[in-house]
XYZ file of C-alpha atoms in Angstrom:
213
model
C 87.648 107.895 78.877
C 86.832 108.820 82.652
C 90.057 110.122 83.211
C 89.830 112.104 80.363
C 86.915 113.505 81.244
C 88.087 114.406 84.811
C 90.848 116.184 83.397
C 88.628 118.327 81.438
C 86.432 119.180 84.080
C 89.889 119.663 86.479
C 91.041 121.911 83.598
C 89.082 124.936 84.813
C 90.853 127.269 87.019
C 89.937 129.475 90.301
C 89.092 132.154 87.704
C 86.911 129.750 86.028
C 85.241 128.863 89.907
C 81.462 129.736 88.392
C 81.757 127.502 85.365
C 83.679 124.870 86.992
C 80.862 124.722 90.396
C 77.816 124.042 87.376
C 80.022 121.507 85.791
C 80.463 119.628 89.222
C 76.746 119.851 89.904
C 73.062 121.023 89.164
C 72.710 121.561 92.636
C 72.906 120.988 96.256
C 71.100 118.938 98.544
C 68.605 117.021 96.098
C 68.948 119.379 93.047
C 71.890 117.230 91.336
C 74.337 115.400 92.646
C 78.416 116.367 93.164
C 79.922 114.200 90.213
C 83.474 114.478 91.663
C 81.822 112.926 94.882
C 79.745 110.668 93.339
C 82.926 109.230 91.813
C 85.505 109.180 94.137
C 82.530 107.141 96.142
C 82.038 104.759 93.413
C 85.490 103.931 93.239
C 85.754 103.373 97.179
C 82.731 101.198 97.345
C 84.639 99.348 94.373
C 87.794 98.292 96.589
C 85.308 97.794 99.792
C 83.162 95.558 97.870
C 85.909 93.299 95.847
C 87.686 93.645 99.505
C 85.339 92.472 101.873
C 83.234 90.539 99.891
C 79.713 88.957 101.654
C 79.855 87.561 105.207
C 80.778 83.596 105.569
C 81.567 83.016 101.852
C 84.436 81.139 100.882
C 86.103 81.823 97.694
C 87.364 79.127 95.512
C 90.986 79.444 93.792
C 89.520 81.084 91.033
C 87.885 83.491 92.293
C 90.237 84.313 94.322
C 92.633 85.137 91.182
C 89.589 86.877 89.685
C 89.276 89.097 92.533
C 93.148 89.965 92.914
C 92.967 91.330 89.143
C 89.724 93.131 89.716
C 90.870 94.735 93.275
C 94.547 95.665 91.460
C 92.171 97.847 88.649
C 90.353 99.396 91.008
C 93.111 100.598 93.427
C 94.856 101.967 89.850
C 91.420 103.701 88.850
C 91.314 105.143 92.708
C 94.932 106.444 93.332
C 95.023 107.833 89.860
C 91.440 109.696 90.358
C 92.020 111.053 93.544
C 96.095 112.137 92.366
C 94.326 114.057 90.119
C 91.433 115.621 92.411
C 94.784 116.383 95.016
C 96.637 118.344 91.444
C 93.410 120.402 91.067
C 93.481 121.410 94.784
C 97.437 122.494 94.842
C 97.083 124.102 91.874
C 94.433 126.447 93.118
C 95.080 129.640 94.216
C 93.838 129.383 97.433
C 93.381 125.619 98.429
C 91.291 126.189 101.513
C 88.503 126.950 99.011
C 88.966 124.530 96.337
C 85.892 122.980 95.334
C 87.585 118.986 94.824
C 89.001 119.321 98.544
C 85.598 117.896 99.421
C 86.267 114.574 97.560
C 89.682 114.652 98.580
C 88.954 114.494 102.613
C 86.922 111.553 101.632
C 89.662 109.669 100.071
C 92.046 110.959 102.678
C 89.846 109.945 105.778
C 88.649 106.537 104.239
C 92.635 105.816 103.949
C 93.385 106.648 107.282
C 90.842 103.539 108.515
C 92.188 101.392 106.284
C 95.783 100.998 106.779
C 96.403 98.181 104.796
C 94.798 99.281 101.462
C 96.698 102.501 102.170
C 99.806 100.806 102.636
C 99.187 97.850 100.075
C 100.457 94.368 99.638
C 102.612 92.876 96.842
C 101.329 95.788 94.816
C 102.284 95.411 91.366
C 103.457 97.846 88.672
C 100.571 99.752 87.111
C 99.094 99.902 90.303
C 102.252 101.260 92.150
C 102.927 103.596 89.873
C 99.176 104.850 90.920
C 99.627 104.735 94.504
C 103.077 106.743 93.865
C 101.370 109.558 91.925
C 98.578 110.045 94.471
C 101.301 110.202 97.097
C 103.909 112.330 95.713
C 100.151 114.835 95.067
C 99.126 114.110 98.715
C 102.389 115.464 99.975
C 102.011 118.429 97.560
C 98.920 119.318 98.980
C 99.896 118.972 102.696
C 102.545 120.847 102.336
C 100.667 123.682 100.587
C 98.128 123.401 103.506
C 100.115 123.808 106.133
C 101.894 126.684 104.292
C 98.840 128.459 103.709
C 97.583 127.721 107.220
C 100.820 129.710 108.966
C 99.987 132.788 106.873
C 96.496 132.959 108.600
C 96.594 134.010 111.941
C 93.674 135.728 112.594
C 91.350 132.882 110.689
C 92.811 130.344 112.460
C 92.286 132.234 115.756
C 88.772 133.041 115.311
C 88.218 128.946 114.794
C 89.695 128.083 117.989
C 87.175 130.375 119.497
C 84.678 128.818 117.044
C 84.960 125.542 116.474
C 83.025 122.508 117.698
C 84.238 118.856 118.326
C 83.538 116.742 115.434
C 81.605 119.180 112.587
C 79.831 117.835 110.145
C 80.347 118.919 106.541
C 78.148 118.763 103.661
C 80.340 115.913 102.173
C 79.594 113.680 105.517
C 75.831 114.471 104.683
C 76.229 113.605 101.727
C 77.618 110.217 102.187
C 75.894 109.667 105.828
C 75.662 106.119 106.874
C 77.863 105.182 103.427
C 79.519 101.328 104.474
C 83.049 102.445 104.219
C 83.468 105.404 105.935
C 81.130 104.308 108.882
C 84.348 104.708 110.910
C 84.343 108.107 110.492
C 81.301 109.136 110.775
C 80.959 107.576 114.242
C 82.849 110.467 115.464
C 80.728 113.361 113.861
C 77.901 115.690 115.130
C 75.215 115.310 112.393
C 72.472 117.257 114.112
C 73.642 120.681 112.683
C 72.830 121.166 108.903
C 76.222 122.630 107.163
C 76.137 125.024 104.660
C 76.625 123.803 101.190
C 79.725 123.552 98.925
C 83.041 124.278 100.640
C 80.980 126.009 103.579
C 81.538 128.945 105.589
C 85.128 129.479 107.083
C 84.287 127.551 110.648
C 83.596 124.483 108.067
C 86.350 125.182 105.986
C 88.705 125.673 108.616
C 87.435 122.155 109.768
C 88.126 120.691 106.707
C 91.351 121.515 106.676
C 91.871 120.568 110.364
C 90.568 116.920 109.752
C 92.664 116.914 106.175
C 96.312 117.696 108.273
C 95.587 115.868 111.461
């Protein structure tokens, strides 16, 4: 039923950007929160917490086989929902300013300190089949990225001239001092408000910087 849901809300086009901004949110900062964020952070927190579990506990054998089974759903519910946040991006017409690219920087930065639940261990096959659909959408987007980012010259000129070490977008702000992506955040200037949504095209820019790096 979620993914249903997400794929109605994804259904809604570049020339459907006004109605498909109000469907993400009431608002932003305080008036409503970013559903496609809020999401994509539930379902991290999911793996981190089934993951890590609390400090000095020792699980017994069966919770140990409880947990595998719970961790293996929520990698499948996380690879699929973010394979479909990376579709929406590639399929817009300009991806520098699609609205789920946000989300997606999350999921891709999050990864990128945790090798091994990017990489995976004696993954199974619902949940590979996940992981191989967010992938194969992940290289989609890159590519596309990169693409778009030859064609502008002059933008990607005036950043170098523009842009400061370690930005802070509205989606870090969002999620500031959020357990799993502490990592991340470590590195980031927070003492500059961003502007809100997909920002201005410094912030944009450094989204798509931090996305290709």
């Amino acid at each position: 039923r979620v993914l249903s849901g997400l794929e109605q809300l994804l259904s809604f086009k570049s020339n459907d950007a006004a109605t498909f901004r109000q469907s993400l949110t009431a608002g932003v900062w305080g008036a409503g929160p970013n559903v496609v964020l809020q999401l994509i952070s539930i379902l991290i927190f999911s793996v981190h917490n089934v993951n890590v579990g609390p400090d000095g506990h020792q699980p017994t054998y069966a919770e140990m086989l409880q947990q595998s089974v719970i961790l293996e759903h929520a990698f499948i519910a996380t690879f699929e929902y973010a394979g479909h946040l990376l579709q929406h991006s590639i399929d817009s017409e300009d991806a520098f300013v699609s609205l789920t690219l946000p989300a997606v920087l999350v999921v891709m930065e999050w990864l990128s300190s945790r090798p091994e639940v990017a990489m995976g261990s004696e993954v199974k096959e619902n949940e590979g089949q996940a992981r191989m659909f967010f992938w194969m959408k992940c290289v989609g987007l890159l590519n596309k990225l990169l693409d778009d980012t030859s064609n502008r010259v002059v933008d990607r000129a005036f950043v170098k001239d523009n842009q400061d070490e370690g930005v802070s977008l509205w989606e870090d702000h969002e999620l500031r001092g959020f357990i799993p992506l502490l990592p991340i955040q470590e590195k980031l200037d927070f003492t500059k408000r961003p502007s809100a949504d997909i920002g201005n095209k410094k912030e944009m820019h450094a989204r798509i910087d931090r996305l290709i790096q």
